[in-house]
Tab-separated table of C-alpha atoms in Angstrom:
chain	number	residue	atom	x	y	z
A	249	UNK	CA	0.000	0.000	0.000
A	250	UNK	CA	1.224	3.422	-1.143
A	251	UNK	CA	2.241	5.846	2.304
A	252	UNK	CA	0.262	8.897	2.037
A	253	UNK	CA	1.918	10.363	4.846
A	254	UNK	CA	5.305	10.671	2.831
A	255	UNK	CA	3.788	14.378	1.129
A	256	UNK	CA	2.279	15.470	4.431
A	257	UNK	CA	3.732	18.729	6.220
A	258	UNK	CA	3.176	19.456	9.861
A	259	UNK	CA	4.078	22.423	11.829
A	260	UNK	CA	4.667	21.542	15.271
A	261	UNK	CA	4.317	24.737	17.462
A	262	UNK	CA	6.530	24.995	21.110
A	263	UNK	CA	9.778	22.835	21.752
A	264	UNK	CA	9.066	21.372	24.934
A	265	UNK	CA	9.057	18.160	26.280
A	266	UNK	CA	5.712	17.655	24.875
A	267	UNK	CA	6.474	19.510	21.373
A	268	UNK	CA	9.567	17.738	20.684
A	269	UNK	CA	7.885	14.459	21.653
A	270	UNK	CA	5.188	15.112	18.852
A	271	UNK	CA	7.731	16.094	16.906
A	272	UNK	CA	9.860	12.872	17.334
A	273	UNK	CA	6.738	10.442	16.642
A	274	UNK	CA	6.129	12.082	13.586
A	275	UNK	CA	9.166	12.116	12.283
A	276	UNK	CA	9.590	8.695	12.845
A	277	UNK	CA	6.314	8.340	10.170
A	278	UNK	CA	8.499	10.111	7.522
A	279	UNK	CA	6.124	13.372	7.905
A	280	UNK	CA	7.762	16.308	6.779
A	281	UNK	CA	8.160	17.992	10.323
A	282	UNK	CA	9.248	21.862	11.024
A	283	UNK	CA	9.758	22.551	15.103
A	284	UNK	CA	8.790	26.001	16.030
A	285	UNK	CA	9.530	27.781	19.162
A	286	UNK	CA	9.836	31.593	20.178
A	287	UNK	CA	12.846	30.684	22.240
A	288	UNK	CA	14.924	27.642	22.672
A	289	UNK	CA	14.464	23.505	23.187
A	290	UNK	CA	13.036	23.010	26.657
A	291	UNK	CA	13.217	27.187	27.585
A	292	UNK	CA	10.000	27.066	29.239
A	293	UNK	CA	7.967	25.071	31.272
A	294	UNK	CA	10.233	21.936	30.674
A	295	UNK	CA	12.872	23.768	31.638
A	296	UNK	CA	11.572	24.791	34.956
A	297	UNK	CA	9.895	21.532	36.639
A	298	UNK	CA	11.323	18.336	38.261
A	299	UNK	CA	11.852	15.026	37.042
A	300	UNK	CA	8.968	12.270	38.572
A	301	UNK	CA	7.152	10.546	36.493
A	302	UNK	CA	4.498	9.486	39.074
A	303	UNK	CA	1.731	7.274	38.822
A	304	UNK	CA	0.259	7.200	41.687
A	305	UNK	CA	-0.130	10.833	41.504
A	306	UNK	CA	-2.562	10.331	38.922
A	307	UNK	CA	-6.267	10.430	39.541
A	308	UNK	CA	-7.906	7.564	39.027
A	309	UNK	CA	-9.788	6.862	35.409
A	310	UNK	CA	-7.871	8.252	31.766
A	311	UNK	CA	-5.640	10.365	32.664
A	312	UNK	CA	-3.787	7.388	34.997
A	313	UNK	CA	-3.898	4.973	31.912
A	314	UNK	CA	-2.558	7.559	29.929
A	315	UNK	CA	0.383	7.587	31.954
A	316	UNK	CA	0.676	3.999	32.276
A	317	UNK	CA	0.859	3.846	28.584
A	318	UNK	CA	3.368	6.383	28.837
A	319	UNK	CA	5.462	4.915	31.498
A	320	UNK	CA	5.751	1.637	29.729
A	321	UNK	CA	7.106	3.965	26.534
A	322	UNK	CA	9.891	5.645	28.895
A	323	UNK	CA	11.389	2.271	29.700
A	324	UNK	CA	13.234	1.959	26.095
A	325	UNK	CA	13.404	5.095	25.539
A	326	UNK	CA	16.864	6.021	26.054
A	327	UNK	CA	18.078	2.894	24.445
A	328	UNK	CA	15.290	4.143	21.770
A	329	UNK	CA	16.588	7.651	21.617
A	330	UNK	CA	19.972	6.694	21.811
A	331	UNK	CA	20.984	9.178	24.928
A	332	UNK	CA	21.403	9.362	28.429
A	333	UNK	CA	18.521	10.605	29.852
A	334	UNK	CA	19.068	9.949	33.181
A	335	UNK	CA	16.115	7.757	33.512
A	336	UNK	CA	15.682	5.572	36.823
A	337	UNK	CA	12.219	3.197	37.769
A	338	UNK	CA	13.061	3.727	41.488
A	339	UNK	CA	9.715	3.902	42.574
A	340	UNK	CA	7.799	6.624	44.690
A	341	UNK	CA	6.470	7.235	47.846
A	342	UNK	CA	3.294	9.384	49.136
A	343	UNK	CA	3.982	10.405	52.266
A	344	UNK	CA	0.766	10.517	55.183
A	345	UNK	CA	1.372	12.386	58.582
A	346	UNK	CA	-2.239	12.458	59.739
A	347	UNK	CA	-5.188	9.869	60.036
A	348	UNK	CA	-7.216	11.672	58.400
A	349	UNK	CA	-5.060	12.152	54.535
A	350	UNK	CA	-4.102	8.145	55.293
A	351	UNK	CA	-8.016	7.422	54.931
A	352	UNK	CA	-8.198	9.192	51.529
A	353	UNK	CA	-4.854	7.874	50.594
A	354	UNK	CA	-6.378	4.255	51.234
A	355	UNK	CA	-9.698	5.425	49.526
A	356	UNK	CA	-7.278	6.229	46.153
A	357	UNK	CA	-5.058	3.248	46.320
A	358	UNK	CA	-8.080	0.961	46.073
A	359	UNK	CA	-9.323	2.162	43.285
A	360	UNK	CA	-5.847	2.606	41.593
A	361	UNK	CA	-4.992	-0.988	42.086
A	362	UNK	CA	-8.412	-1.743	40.740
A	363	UNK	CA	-7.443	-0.669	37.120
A	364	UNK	CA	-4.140	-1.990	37.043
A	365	UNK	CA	-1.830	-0.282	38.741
A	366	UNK	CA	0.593	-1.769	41.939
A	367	UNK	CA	0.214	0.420	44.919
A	368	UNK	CA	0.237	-0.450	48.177
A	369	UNK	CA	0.262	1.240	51.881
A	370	UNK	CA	3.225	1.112	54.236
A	371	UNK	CA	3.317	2.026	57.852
A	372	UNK	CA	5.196	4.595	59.711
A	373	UNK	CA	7.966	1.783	60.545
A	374	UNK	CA	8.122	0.311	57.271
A	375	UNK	CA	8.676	3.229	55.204
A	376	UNK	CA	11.231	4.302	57.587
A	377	UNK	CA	12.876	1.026	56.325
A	378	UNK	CA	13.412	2.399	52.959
A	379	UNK	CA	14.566	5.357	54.170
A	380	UNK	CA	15.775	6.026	57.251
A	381	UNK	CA	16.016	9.794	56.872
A	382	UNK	CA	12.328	10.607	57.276
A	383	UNK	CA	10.280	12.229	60.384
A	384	UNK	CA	9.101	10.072	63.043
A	385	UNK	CA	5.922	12.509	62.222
A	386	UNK	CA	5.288	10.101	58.856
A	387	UNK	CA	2.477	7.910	59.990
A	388	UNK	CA	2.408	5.630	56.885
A	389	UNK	CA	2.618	6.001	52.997
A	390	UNK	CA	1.748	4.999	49.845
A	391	UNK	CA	4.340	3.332	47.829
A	392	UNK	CA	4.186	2.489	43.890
A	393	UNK	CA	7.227	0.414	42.320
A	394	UNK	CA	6.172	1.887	38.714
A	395	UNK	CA	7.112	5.598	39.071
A	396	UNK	CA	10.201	6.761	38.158
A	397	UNK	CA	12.222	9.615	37.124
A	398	UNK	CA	13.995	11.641	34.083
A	399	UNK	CA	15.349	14.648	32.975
A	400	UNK	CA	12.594	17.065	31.401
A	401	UNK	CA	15.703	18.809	29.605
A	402	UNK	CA	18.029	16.067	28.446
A	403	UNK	CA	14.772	14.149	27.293
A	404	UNK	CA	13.344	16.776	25.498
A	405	UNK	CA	16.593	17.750	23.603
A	406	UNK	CA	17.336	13.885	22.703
A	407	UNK	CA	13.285	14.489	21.341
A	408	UNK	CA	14.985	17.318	19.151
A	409	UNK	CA	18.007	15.539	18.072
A	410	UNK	CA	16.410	12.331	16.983
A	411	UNK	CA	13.672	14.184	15.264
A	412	UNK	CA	16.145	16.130	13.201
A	413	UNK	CA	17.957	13.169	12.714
A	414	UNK	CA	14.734	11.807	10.803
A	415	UNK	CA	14.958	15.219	8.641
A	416	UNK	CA	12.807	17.391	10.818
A	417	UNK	CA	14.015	21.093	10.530
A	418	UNK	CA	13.852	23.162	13.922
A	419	UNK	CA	13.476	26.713	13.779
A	420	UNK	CA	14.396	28.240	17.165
A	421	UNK	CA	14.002	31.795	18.131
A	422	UNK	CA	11.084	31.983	15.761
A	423	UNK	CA	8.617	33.304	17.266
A	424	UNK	CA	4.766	32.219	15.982
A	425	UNK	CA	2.395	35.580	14.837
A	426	UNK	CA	-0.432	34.297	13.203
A	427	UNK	CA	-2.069	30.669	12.386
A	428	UNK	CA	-2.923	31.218	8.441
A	429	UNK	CA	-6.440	29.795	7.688
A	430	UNK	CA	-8.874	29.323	4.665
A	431	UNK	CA	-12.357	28.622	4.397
A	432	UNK	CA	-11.881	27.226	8.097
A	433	UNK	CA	-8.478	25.050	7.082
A	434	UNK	CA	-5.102	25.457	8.448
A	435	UNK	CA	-2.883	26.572	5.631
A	436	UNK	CA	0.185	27.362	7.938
A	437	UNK	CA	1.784	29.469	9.980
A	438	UNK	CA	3.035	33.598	10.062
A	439	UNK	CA	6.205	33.965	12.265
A	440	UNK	CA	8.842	36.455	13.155
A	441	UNK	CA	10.798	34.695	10.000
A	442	UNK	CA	8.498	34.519	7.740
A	443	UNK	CA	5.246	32.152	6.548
A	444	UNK	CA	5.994	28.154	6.726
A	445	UNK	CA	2.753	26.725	4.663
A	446	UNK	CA	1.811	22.842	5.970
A	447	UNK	CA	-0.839	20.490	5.489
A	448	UNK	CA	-1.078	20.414	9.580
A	449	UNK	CA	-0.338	22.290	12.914
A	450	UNK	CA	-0.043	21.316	16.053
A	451	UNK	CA	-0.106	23.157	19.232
A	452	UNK	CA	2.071	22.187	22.005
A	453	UNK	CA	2.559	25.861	22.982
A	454	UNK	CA	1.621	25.027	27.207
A	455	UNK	CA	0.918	27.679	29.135
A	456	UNK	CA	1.141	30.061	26.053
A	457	UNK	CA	-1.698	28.055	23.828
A	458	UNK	CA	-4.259	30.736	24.244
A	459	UNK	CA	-1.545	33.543	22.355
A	460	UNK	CA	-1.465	31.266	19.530
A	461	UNK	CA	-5.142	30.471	19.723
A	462	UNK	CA	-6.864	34.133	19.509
A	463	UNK	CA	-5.223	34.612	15.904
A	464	UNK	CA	-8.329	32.565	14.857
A	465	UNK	CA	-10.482	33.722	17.492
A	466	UNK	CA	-10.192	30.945	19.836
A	467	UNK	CA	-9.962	29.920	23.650
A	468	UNK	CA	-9.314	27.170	25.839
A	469	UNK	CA	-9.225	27.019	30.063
A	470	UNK	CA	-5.245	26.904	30.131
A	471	UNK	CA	-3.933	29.286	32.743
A	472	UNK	CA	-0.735	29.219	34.093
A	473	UNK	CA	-0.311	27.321	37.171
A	474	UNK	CA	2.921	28.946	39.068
A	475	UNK	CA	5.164	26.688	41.202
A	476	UNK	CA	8.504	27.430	43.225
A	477	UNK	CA	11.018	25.052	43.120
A	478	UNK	CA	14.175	25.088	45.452
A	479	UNK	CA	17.633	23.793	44.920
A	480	UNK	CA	20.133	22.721	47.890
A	481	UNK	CA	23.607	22.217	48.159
A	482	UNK	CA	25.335	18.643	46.368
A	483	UNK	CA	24.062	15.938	49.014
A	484	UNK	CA	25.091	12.549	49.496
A	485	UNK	CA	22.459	10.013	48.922
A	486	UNK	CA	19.432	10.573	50.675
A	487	UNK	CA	16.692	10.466	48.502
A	488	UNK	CA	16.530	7.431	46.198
A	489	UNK	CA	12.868	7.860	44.554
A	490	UNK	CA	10.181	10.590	43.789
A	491	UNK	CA	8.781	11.561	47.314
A	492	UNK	CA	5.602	13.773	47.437
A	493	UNK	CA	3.091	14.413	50.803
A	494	UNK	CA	-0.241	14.196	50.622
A	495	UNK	CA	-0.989	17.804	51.375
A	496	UNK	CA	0.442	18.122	47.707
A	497	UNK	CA	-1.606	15.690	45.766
A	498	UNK	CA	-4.532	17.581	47.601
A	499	UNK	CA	-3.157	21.295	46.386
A	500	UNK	CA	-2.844	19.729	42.777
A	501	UNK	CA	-6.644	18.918	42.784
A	502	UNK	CA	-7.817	21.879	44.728
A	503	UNK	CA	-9.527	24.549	42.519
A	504	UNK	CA	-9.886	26.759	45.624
A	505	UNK	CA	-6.389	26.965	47.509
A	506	UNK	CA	-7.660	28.741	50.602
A	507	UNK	CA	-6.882	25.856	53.022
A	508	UNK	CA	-3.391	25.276	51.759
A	509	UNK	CA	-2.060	29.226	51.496
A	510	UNK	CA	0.385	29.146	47.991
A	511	UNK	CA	-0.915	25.503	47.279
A	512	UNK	CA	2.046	24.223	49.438
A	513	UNK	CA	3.186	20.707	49.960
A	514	UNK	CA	5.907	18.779	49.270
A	515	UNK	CA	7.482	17.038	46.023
A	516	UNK	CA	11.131	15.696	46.668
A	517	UNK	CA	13.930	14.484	44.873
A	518	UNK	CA	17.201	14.220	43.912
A	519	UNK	CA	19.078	14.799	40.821
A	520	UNK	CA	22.305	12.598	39.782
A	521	UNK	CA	24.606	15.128	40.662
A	522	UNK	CA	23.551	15.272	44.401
A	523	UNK	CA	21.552	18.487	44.696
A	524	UNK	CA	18.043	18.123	46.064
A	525	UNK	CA	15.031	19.408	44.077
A	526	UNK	CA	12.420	20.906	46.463
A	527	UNK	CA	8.729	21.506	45.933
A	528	UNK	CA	6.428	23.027	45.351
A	529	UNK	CA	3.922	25.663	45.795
A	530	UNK	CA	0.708	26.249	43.303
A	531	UNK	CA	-0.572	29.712	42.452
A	532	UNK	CA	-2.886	31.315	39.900
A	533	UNK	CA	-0.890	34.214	39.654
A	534	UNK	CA	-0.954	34.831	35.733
A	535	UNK	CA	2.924	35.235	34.576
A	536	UNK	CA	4.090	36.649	37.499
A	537	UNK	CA	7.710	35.149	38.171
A	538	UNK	CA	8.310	36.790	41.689
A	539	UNK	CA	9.178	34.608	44.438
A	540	UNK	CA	8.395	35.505	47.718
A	541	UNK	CA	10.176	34.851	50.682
A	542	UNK	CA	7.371	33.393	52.578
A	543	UNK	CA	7.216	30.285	49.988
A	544	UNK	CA	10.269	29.584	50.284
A	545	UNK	CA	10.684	29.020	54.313
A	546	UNK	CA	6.966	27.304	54.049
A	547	UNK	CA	8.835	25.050	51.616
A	548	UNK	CA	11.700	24.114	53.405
A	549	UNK	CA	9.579	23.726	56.595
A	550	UNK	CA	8.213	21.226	54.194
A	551	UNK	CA	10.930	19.006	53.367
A	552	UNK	CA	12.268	19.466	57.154
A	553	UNK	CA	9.135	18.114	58.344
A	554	UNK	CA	10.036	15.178	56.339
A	555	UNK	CA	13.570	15.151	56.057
A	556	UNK	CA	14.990	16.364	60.065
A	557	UNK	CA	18.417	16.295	58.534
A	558	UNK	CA	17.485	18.803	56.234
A	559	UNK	CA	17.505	21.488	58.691
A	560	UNK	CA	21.021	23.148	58.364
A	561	UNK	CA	21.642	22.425	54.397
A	562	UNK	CA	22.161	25.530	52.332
A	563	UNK	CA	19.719	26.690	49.357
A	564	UNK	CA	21.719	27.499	46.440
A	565	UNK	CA	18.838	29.031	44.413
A	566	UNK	CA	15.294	29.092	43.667
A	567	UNK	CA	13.155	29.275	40.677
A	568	UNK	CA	9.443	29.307	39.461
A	569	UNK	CA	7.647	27.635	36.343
A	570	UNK	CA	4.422	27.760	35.243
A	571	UNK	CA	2.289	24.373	34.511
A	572	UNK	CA	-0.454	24.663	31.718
A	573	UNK	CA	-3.609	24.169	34.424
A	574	UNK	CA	-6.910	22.887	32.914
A	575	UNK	CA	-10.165	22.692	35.408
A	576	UNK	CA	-10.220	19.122	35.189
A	577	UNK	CA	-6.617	18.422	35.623
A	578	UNK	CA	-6.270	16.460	32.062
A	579	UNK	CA	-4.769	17.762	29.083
A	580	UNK	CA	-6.567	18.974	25.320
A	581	UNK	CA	-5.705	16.357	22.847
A	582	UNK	CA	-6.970	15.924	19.568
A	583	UNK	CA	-8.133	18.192	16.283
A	584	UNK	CA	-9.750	21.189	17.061
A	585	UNK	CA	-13.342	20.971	14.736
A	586	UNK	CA	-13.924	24.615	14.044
A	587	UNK	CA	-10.370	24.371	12.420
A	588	UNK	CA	-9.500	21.259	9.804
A	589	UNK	CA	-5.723	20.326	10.283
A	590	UNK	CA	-5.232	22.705	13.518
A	591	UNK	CA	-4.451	20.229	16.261
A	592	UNK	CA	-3.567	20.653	20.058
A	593	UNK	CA	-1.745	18.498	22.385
A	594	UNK	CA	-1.407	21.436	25.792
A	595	UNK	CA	-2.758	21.469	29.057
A	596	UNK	CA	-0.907	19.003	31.244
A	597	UNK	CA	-0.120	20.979	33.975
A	598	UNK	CA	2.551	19.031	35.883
A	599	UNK	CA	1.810	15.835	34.278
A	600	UNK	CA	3.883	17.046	30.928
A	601	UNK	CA	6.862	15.290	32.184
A	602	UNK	CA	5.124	11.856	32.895
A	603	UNK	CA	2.635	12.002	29.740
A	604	UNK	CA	5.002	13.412	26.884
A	605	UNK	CA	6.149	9.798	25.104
A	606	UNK	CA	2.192	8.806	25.070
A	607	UNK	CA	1.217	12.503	23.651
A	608	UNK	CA	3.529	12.229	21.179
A	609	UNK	CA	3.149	8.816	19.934
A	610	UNK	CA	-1.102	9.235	20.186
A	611	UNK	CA	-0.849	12.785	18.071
A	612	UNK	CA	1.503	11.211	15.455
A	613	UNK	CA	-0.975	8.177	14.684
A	614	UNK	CA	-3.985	10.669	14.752
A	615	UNK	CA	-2.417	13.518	12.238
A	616	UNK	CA	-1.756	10.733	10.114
A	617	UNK	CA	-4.861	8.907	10.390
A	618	UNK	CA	-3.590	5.655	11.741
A	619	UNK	CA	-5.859	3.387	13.986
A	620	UNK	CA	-5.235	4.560	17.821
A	621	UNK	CA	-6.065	1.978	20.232
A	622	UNK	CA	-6.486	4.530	23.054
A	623	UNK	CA	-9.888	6.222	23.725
A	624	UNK	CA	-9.002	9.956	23.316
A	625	UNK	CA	-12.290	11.175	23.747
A	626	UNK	CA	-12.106	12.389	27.446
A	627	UNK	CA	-8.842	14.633	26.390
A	628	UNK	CA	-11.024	16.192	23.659
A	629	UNK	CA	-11.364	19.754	23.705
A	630	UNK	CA	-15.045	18.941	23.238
A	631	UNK	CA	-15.649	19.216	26.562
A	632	UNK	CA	-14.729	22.488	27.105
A	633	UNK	CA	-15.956	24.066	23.777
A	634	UNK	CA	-19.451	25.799	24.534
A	635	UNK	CA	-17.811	27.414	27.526
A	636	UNK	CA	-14.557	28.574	25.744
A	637	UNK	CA	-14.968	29.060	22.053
A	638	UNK	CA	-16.580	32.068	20.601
């Protein structure tokens, strides 16, 4: 059978770890592929995160077999990719320090396990056994073999490489102006460098979707999501798996933050080098990058609640990102129907990291009409579109 994808010419808009992913899968489908992005590889939100890929995090229903799917993709994919990516399946723990977060926490791991995936709830004692380090205050937690980690940056630059391997062509510091449209078709693209014409675009443009969007008169509920990050000192080993509290899967599913001030709780890990990456806070703040003072210590008071022997490290710096929030805390993914050919693939607030081989392979097989044997309806932008398109 004759490959009709051979002719076909896709835009992909935003090099981050979820751009360059699409941009990888096609490629690998001999699509014609040109990588767009104002800035550089990774200069955004993929550049300003950690590096879990958690499960367990994951509510319960699509979006967690999304990133089961996705998990089982990151396991070859440096061997796939042919780079270091500093990829480890060293599990993850959610950590409980009052009865009444343990009875939710029990609630979620029942239904987790009931679709598939291994969780299973430790005591106070027996966590302690895989890591010795934590608070006395840890009454039990949640522990899932599956998660693991990466790094956003490497992974989404060995995206880039690979794809231009395959003959994509990147254009960096090209900045998008206009989508360019006929009789309700994508035709292309306007940017700082000129027009690129393709059969298909896709938007992987984050927390910026909406600027790319309104050239066409178009919305979607992505808002910036702010979170503060914090960066010690080079450690020995303490930390040998992607740690979050409870507090913090609440303040990820919160829409209304007033019980938890900043959205604060704890995500903690560390890199291969030996400096520990602290989180988080969560804050509809629009694209304000201050960081205040106050997050910080509430923070640390964090991971030295946890962590006693944390209390007399040294912060080396702090920084803040902003994760593309949607109110149902699942990405858009799919064609957009006013549009034909305009596609988006945005949205994942701080599931980009854990869902970005999945997005990418599911967009690739959709722009080029292959069969997808995933139910993408829920990720649809559907859902959203009497509320947000005008």
């Amino acid at each position: 059978m004759e490959d009709k994808t051979l002719k076909q010419k896709v835009v992909v808009i935003g090099a981050g770890i979820i751009g360059t992913s699409v941009a990888y899968f096609l490629s690998k489908k001999n699509v014609n592929i040109v990588l767009v992005d104002a800035k550089d590889i990774a200069s955004g939100t993929s550049g300003a995160c950690d590096k879990a890929i958690m499960l367990q995090s994951k509510k319960w229903g699509p979006a967690l077999e999304l990133a089961i799917q996705s998990a089982t993709l990151y396991k070859d994919l440096e061997q796939e990719l042919q780079q270091d990516l500093e990829y480890r399946q060293g599990g993850g723990l959610i950590l409980i320090d009052n009865e009444q977060d343990l009875k939710v926490l029990q609630q979620t791991v029942e239904k987790q396990n009931s679709i598939g995936l291994n969780v299973k709830i430790l005591t106070g004692d027996e966590v302690r056994k895989k890591n010795p380090y934590l608070s006395e205050k840890i009454i039990a937690a949640s522990w899932c073999e599956e998660d693991a980690e990466i790094n956003p940056m490497l992974t989404a630059f060995a995206f880039a490489k690979a794809a231009h391997k395959n003959k994509a062509i990147l254009r960096l510091n090209c900045e998008v102006l206009d989508l360019v449209t006929e009789n309700n078709r994508i035709l292309g693209v306007q940017t700082t460098h000129g027009k690129i014409y393709a059969d298909s675009v896709v938007i992987c443009s984050g927390v910026w979707t909406n600027q790319i969007l309104k050239t066409v008169q178009l919305e979607v509920p992505i808002i910036p999501r702010k979170g503060i990050i914090l960066v010690t000192e080079k450690l020995p080993k303490i930390i040998d798996c992607n740690i979050l509290s409870g507090s913090y899967i609440v303040s990820k599913l919160q829409k209304e933050q007033n019980s938890i001030p900043y959205g604060i709780g704890l995500a903690i890990s560390q890199t291969k080098s030996g400096t520990l990456l602290i989180g988080g806070s969560r804050e509809f703040v629009g694209f304000d990058e201050s960081i205040k003072t106050k997050i910080i210590r509430d923070i640390a008071k964090q991971a030295i609640h946890a962590f006693p022997c944390l209390d007399n490290i040294h912060l080396i710096r702090s920084f803040a990102g902003f994760r593309p929030y949607t109110p149902d805390n699942m990405p858009i993914l799919g064609e957009i129907p006013s549009v034909q050919g305009l596609y988006i693939a945005a949205g994942h607030e701080g599931d980009g990291v854990a869902l970005a081989p999945i997005t990418g392979k599911l967009m690739s097989e959709l722009i080029t009409n292959q069969k997808i044997e995933f139910d993408l309806s829920p990720f649809s932008i559907e859902r959203f579109l009497e509320s947000t398109i005008s």
